[in-house]
CSV table of C-alpha atoms in Angstrom, one decimal:
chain,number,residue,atom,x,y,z
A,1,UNK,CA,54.4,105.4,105.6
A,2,UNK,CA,55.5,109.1,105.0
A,3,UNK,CA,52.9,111.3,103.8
A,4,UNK,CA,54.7,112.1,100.6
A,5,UNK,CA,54.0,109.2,98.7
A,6,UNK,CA,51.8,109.3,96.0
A,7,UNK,CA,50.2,105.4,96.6
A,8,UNK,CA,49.6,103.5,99.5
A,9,UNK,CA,51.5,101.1,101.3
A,10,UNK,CA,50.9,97.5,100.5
A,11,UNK,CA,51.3,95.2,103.1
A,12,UNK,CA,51.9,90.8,102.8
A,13,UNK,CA,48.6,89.1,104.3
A,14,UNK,CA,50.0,87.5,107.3
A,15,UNK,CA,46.3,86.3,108.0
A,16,UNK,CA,46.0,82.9,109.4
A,17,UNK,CA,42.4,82.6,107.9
A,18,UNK,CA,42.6,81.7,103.7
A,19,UNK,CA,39.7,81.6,101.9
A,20,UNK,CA,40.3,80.0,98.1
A,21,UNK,CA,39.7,82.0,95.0
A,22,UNK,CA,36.6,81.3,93.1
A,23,UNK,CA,37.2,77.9,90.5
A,24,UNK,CA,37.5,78.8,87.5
A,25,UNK,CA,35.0,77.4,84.5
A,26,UNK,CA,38.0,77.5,82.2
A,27,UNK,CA,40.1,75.3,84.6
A,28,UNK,CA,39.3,71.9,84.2
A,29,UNK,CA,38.2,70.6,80.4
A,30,UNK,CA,35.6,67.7,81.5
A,31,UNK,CA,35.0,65.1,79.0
A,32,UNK,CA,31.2,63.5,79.0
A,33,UNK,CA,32.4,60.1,78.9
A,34,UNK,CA,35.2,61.3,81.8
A,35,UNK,CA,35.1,62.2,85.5
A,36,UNK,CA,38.0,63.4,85.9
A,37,UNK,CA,37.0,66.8,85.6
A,38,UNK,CA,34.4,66.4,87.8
A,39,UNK,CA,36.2,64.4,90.4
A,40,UNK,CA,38.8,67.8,90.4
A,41,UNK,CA,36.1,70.7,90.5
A,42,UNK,CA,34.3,68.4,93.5
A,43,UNK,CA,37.8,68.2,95.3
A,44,UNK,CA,38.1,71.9,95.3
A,45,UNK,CA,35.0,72.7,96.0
A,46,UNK,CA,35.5,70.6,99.4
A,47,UNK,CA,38.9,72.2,100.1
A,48,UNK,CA,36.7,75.8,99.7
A,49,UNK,CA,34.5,74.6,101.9
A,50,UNK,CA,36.5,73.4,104.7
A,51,UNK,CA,38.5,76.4,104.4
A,52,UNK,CA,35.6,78.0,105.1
A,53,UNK,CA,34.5,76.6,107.8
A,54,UNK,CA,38.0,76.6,109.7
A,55,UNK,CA,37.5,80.4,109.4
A,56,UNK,CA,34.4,80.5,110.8
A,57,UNK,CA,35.8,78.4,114.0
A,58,UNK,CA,38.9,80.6,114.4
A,59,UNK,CA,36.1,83.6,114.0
A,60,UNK,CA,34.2,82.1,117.0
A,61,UNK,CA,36.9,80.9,119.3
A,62,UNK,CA,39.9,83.5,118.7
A,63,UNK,CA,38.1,86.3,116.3
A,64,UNK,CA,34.9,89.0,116.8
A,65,UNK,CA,32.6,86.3,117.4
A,66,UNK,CA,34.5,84.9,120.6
A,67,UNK,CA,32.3,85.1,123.9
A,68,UNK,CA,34.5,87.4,125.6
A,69,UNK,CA,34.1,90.3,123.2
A,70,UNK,CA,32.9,93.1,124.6
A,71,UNK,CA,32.5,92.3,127.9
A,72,UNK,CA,35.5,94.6,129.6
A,73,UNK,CA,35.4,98.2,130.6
A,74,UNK,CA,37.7,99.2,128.5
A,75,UNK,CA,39.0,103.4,129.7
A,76,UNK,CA,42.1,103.3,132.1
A,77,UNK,CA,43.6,99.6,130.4
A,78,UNK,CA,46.5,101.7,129.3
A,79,UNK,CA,49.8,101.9,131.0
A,80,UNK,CA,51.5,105.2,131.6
A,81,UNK,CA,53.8,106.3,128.8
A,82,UNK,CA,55.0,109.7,127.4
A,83,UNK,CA,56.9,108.3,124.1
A,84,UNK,CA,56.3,105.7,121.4
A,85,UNK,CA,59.4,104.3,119.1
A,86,UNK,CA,58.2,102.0,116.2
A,87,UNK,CA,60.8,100.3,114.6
A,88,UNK,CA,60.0,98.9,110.9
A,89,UNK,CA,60.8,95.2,110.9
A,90,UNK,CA,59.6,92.3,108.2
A,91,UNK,CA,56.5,91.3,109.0
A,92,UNK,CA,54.0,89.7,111.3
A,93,UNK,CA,54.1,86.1,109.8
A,94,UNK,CA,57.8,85.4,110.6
A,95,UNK,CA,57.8,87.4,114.1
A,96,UNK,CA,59.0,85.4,117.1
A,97,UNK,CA,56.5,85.4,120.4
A,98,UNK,CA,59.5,87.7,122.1
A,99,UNK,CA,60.7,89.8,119.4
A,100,UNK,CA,62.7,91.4,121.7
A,101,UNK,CA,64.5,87.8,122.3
A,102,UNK,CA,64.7,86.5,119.6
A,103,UNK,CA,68.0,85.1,118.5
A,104,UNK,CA,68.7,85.9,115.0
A,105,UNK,CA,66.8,89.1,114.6
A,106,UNK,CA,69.7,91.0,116.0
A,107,UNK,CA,68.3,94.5,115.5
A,108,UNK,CA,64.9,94.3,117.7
A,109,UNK,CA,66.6,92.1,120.1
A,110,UNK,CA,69.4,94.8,120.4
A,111,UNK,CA,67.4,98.1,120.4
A,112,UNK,CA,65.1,96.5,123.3
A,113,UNK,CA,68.0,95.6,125.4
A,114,UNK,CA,69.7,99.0,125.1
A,115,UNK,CA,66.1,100.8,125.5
A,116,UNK,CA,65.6,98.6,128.6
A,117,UNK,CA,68.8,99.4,130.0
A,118,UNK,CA,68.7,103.0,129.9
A,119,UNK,CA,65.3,103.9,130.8
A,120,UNK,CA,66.1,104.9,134.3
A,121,UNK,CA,68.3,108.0,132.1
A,122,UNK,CA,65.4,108.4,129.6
A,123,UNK,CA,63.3,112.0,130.5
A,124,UNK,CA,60.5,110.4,128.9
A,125,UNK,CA,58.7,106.9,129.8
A,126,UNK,CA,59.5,104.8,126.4
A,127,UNK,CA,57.5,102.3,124.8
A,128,UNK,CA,59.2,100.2,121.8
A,129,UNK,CA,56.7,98.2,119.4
A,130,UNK,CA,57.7,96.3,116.0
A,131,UNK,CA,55.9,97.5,113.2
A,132,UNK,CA,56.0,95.8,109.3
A,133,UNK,CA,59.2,96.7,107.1
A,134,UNK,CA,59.6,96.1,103.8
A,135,UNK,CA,63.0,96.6,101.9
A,136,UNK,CA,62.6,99.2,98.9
A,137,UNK,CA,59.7,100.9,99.9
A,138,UNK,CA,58.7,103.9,102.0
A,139,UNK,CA,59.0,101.7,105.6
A,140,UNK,CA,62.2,99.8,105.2
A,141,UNK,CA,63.9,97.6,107.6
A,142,UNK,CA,65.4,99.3,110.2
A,143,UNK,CA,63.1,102.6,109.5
A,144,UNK,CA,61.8,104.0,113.4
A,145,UNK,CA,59.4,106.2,113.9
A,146,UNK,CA,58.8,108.4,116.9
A,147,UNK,CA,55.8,109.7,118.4
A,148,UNK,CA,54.9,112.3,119.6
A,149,UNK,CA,58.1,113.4,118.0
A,150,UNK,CA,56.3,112.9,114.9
A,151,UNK,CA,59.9,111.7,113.2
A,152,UNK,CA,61.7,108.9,111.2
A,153,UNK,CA,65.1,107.6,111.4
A,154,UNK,CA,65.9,105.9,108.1
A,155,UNK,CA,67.7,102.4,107.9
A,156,UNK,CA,69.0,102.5,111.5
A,157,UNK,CA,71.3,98.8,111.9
A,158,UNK,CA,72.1,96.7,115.0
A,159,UNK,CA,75.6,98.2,114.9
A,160,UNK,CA,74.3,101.9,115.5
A,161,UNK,CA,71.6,100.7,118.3
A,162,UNK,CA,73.6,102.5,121.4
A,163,UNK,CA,74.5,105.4,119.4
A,164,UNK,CA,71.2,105.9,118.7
A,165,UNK,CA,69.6,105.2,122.0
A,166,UNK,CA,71.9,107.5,124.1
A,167,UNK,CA,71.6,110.6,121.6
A,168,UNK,CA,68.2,110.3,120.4
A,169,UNK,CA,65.9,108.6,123.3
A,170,UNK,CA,68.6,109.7,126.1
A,171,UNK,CA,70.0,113.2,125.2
A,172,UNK,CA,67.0,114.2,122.6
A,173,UNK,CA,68.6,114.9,120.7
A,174,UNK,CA,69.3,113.9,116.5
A,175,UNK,CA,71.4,110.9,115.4
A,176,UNK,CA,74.0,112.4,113.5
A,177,UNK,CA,74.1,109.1,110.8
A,178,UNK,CA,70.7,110.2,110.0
A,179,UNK,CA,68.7,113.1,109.1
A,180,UNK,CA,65.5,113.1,111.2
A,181,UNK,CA,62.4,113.3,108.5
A,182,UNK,CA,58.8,115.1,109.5
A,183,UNK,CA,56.4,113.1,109.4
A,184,UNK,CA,52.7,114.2,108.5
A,185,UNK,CA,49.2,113.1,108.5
A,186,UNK,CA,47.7,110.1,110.6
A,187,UNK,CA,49.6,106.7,111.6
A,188,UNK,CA,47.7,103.7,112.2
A,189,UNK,CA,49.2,100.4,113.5
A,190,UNK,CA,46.9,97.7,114.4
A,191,UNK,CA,48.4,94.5,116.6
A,192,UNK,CA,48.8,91.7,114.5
A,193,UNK,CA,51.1,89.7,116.4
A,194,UNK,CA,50.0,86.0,115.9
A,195,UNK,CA,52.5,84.5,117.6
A,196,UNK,CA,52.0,85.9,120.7
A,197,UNK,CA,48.5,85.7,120.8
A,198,UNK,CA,45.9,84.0,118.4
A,199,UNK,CA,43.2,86.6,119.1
A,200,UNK,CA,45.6,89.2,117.7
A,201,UNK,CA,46.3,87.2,114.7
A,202,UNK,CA,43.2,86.4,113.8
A,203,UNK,CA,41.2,89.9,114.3
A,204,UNK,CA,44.5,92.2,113.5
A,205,UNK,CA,44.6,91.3,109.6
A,206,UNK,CA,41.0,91.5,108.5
A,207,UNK,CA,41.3,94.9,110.7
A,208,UNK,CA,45.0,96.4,108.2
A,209,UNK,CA,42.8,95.0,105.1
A,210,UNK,CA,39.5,97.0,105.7
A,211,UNK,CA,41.7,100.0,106.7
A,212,UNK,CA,43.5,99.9,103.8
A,213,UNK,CA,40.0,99.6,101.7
A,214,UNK,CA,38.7,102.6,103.0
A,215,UNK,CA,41.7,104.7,103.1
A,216,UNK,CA,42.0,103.7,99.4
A,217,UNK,CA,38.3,104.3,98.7
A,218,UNK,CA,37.8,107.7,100.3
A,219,UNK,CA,41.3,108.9,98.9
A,220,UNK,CA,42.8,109.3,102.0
A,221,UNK,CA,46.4,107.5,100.2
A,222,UNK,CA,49.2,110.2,101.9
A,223,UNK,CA,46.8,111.4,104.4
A,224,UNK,CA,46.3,108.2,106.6
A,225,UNK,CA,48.8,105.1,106.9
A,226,UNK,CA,47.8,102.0,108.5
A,227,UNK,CA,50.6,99.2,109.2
A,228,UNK,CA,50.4,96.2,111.6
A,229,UNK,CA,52.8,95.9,114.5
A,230,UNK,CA,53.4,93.7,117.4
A,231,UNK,CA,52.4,93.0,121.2
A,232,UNK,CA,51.2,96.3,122.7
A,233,UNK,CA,49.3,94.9,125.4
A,234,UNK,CA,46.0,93.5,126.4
A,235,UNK,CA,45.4,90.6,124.3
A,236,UNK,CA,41.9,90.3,125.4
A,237,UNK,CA,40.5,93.7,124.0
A,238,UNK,CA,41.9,92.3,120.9
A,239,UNK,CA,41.1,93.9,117.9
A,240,UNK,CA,43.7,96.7,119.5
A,241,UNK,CA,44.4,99.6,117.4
A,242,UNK,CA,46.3,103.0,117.9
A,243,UNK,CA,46.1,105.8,115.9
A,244,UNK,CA,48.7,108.9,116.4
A,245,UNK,CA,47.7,112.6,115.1
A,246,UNK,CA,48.3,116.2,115.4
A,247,UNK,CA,45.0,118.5,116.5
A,248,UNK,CA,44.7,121.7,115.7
A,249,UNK,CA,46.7,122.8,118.1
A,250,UNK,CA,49.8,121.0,116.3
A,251,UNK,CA,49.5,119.0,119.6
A,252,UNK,CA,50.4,115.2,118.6
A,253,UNK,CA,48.2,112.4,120.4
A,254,UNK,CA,48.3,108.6,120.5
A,255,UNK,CA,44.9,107.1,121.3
A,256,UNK,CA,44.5,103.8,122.2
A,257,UNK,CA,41.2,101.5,120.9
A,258,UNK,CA,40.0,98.2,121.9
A,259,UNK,CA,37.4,95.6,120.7
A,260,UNK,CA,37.6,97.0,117.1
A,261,UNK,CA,35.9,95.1,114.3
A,262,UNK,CA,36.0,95.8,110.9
A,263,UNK,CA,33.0,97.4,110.7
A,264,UNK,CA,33.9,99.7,113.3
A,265,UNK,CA,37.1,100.7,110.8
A,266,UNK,CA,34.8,103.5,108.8
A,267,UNK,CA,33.8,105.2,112.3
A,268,UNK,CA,37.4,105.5,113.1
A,269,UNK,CA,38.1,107.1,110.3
A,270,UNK,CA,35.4,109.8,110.2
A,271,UNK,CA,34.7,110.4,113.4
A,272,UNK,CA,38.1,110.0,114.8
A,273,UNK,CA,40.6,110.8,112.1
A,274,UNK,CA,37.4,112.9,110.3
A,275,UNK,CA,36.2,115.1,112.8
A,276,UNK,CA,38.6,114.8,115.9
A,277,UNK,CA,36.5,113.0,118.1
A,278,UNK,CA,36.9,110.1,120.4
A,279,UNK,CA,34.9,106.9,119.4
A,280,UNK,CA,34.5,106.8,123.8
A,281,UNK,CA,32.9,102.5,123.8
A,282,UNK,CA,36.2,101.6,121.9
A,283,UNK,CA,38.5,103.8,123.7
A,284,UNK,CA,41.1,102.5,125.8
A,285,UNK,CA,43.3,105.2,126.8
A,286,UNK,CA,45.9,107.9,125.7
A,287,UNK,CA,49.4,108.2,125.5
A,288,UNK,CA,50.7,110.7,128.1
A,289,UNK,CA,47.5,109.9,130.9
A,290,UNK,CA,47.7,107.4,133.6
A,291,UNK,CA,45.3,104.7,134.0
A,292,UNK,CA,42.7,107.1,136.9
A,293,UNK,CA,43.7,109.9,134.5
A,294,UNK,CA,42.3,108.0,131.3
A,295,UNK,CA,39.3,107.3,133.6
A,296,UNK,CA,38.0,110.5,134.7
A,297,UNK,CA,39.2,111.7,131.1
A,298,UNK,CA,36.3,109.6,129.8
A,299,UNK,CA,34.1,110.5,132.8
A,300,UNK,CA,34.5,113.8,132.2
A,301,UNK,CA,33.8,113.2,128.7
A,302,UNK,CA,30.8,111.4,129.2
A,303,UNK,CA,29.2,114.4,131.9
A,304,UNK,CA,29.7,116.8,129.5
A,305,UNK,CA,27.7,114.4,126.8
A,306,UNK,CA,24.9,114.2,129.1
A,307,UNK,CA,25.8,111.3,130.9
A,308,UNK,CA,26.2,110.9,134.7
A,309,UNK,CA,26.6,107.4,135.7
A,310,UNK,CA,30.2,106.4,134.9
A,311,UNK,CA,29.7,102.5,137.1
A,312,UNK,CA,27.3,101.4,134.5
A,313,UNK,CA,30.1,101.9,132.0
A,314,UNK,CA,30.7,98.0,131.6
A,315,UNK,CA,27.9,96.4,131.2
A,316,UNK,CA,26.4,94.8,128.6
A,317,UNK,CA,23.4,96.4,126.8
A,318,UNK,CA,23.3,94.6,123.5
A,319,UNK,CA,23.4,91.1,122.2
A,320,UNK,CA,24.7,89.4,119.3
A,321,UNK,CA,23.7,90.5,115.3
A,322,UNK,CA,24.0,88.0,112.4
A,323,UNK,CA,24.7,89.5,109.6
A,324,UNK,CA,25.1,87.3,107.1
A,325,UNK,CA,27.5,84.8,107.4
A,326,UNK,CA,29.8,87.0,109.9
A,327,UNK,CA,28.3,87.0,113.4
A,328,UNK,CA,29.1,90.7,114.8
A,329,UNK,CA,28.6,91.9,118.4
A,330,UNK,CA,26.8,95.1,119.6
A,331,UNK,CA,27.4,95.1,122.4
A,332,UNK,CA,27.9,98.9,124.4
A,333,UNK,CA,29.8,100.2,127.2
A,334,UNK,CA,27.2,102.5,128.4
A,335,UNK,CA,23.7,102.2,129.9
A,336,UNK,CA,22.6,105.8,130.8
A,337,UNK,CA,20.1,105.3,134.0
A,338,UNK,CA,18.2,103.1,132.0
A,339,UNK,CA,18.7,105.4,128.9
A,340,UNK,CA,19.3,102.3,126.6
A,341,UNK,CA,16.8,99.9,125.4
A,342,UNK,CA,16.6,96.8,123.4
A,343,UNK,CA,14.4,97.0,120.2
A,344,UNK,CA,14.9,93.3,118.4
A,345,UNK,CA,18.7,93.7,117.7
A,346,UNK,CA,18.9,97.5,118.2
A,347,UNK,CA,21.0,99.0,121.2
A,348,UNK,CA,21.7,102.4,122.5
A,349,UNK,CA,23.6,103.5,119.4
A,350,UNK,CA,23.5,105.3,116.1
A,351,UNK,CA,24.4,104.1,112.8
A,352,UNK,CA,25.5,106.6,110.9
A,353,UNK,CA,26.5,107.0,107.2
A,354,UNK,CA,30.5,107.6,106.9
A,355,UNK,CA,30.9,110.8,105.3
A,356,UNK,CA,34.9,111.5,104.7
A,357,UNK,CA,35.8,115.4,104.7
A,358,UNK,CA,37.7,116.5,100.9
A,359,UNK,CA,40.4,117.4,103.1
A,360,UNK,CA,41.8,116.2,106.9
A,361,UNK,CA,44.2,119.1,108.0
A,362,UNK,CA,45.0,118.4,111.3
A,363,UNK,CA,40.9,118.1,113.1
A,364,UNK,CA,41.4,118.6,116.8
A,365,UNK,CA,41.3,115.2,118.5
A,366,UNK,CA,41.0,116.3,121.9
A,367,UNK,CA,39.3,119.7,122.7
A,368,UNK,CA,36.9,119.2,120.0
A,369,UNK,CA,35.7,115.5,121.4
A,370,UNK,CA,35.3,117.6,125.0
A,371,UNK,CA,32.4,119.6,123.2
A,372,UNK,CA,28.7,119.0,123.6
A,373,UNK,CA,27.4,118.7,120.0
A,374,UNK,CA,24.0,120.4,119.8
A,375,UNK,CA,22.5,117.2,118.2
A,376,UNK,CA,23.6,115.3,121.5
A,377,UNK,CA,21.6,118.3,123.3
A,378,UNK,CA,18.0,117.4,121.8
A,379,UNK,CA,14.9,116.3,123.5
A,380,UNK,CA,15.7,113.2,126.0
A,381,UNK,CA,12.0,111.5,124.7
A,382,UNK,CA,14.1,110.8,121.7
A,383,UNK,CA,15.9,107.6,122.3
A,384,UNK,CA,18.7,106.9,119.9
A,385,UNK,CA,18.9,103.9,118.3
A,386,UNK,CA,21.0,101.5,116.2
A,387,UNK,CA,20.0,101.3,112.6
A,388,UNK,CA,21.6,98.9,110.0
A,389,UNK,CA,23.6,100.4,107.2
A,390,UNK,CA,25.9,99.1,104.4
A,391,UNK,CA,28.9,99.3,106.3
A,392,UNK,CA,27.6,98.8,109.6
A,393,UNK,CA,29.6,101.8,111.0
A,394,UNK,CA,28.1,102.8,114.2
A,395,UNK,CA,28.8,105.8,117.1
A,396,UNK,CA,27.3,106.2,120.5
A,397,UNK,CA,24.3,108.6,121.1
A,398,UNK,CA,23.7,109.5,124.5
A,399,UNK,CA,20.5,110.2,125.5
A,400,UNK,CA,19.9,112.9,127.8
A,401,UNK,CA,18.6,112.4,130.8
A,402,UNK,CA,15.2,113.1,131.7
A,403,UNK,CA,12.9,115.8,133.5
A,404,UNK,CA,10.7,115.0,136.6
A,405,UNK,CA,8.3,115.3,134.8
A,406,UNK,CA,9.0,113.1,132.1
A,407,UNK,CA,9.9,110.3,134.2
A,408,UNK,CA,6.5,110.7,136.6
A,409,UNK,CA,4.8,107.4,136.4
A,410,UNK,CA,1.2,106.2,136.4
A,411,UNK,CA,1.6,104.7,139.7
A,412,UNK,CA,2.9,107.8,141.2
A,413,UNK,CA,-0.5,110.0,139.7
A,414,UNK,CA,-2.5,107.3,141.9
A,415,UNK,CA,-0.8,107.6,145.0
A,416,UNK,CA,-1.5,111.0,145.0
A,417,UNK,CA,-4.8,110.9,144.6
A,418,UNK,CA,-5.5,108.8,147.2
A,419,UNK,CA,-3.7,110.7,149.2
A,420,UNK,CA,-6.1,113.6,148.3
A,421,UNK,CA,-8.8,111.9,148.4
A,422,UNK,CA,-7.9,110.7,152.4
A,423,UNK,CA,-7.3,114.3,153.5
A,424,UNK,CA,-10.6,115.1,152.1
A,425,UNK,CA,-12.5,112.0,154.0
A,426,UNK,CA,-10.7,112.8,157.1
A,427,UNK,CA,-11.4,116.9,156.5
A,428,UNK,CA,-15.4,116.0,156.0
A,429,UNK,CA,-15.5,113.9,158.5
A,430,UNK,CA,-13.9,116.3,161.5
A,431,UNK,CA,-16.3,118.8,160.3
A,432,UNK,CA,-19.5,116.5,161.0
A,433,UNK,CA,-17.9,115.4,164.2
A,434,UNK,CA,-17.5,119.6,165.0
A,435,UNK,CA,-21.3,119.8,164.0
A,436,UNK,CA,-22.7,116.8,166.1
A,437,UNK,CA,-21.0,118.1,168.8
């Protein structure tokens, strides 16, 4: 994953969901007085099939489709934590439940034990995760990164685990085996861990896939890395993902996303990685802010964007879209004061078409996302809504909120008028009374 290489990383499938490869015509040489053939191309066709349709159950039960998704508030479901240490490790298909006690993978099982044993002396609250290691390439076994830090360790062994946790995590200081490398550009890591839990194993894959198809269709190979890891928490917000970046400030950040579908992928990737802003309905939280912190953080957010009422954050505004044979939620976080409104399968939200800068040098992730864009600033009669494109990327609009006058009903014109009109009966009829009399 270092930002000098010139191609980018390739990583196993580990994706319980298989879908067979198209038959091939050439296969099979059918005879017309034979069936054999026939018999083989039918057998196939079934094992397609039912392949098929196990994917679609695993979709609906475990994957995007299941009935939980995107029902949770999502902002403040991040513990506290100041430092995260990823160290390269196989892959997700032969990770234990318990990396961290599991009996033959000494070096995971080691590092969390010494980490665990001298947090109490670390400066900084630490946070270890596995990530996917490949021997011979850029993230070998035994590789760790370190964010904020923004630094790798190369081919660190279960023998050197204490040395390394009481100079480097301990004393900050460098690991004198090992010459600390910078790293640069945007790290992705996506929880894949199937073992732990199937709604991670069956949304984190497809998730590292369509990463790894944008990133190679938009150029962004040495720019962007995206690698699946293990357990970071919160199974049920599942697709999880956390990308780590410098703003312009040369400030590194780790934000935290929940709920992510693939089609949410090319959002991330403009708008976040793009442009510096915060996708707010999939953000969970940020490393380095508490769980209230995270929370007014959004709220905040959200005020200056416009919006004011921070309760309605949870709730559901949108339904289920079929889209072919995937079954996607839209389903928002937000429902301004009655902002929102349902048109067919249409919800609060804008799809947008994912434009990907020439360059990404370092976009501001933070004090950029606080600013009100002026398209956000527009008239309030305009309500924003969800169109369909060919990637179904989408980002929130936030529609301001209205005027008195605006929001004056019929009902309210007629109450005043008869209210007029009784002043005037009771004024005309005093003054015939003050005649007669």
């Amino acid at each position: 994953m270092s930002s000098n290489r010139e191609e980018p990383l390739t990583f196993a499938s580990s994706s319980p969901i298989t879908v067979s490869d198209q038959l091939d015509n050439n296969s099979y040489h059918t005879d017309p007085s034979s069936h054999i053939g026939s018999a083989s191309n039918s057998f196939q066709n079934d094992t397609f099939l039912s392949e098929s349709s196990a994917s679609i159950s695993l979709d609906v039960e475990f994957g995007f489709s299941r009935p939980e998704f995107r029902l949770c508030q999502l902002a403040g479901t991040v513990d506290l934590y100041e430092r995260h240490v990823f160290v390269c490790y196989k892959n997700p298909s032969v990770w234990p439940p318990r990396i961290e006690a599991a009996e033959f993978d000494r070096l995971p099982r080691l590092l969390s034990a010494a980490v665990g044993a001298r947090k109490p002396d670390m400066k900084r609250e630490t946070r270890l995760t596995i990530c996917e290691g490949h021997d011979g390439t850029e993230t070998s076994n035994g590789d760790v990164l370190i964010f904020p830090d923004m630094i790798r360790y190369r081919r660190l062994t279960h023998f050197d685990v204490d040395t390394f946790v009481e100079e480097v995590l301990v004393k900050n200081s460098e690991w004198l085996p090992g010459t600390p490398e910078k790293l640069k550009g945007w790290y992705v890591f996506v929880c894949s861990h199937a073992s732990r839990d199937r709604r991670c194993g069956v949304c984190g894959p497809p998730l590292v896939s369509r990463f790894k198809e944008e990133i190679e269709t938009h150029g962004l190979q040495g720019k962007v890395s995206v690698s699946p890891c293990s357990h970071i928490g919160g199974h049920k917000y599942a697709g999880n993902v956390i990308i780590f970046g410098s703003n312009v400030n040369g400030e590194v950040t780790g934000h935290w996303y929940g709920y992510v579908a693939p089609d949410d992928v090319p959002t991330l990737l403009e708008q976040h990685i793009g442009k510096g802003e915060i996708v707010d309905w999939l953000w969970r939280g940020q490393m380095g802010l508490s769980s209230e912190e995270q929370k007014k953080f959004l709220e905040l957010r959200l005020q200056l964007n416009g919006e004011t009422n921070m309760e309605s954050n949870n709730k559901e505004v949108a339904g289920k879209q079929l889209n072919g044979d995937n079954i996607t939620a839209c389903r928002s976080q937000v429902d301004v004061m009655s902002c929102c409104q349902e048109n067919g399968d249409t919800c609060c939200q804008n799809t947008q078409s994912t434009v990907f800068p020439e360059k990404i040098d370092n976009p501001d992730a933070d004090e950029r996302a606080m600013k009100v864009s002026t398209d956000k600033k527009r008239s309030s009669k305009k309500l924003v809504s969800r169109s369909s494109s060919s990637k179904g990327a989408f980002t929130r609009k936030v529609c301001a909120m209205p005027t008195w006058l605006e929001s004056w009903e019929r009902e309210d014109t007629y109450a005043v008028l008869a209210v007029a009109c009784a002043v005037v009966s009771v004024a005309v009829a005093y003054s015939c009374y003050k005649q007669l009399s």
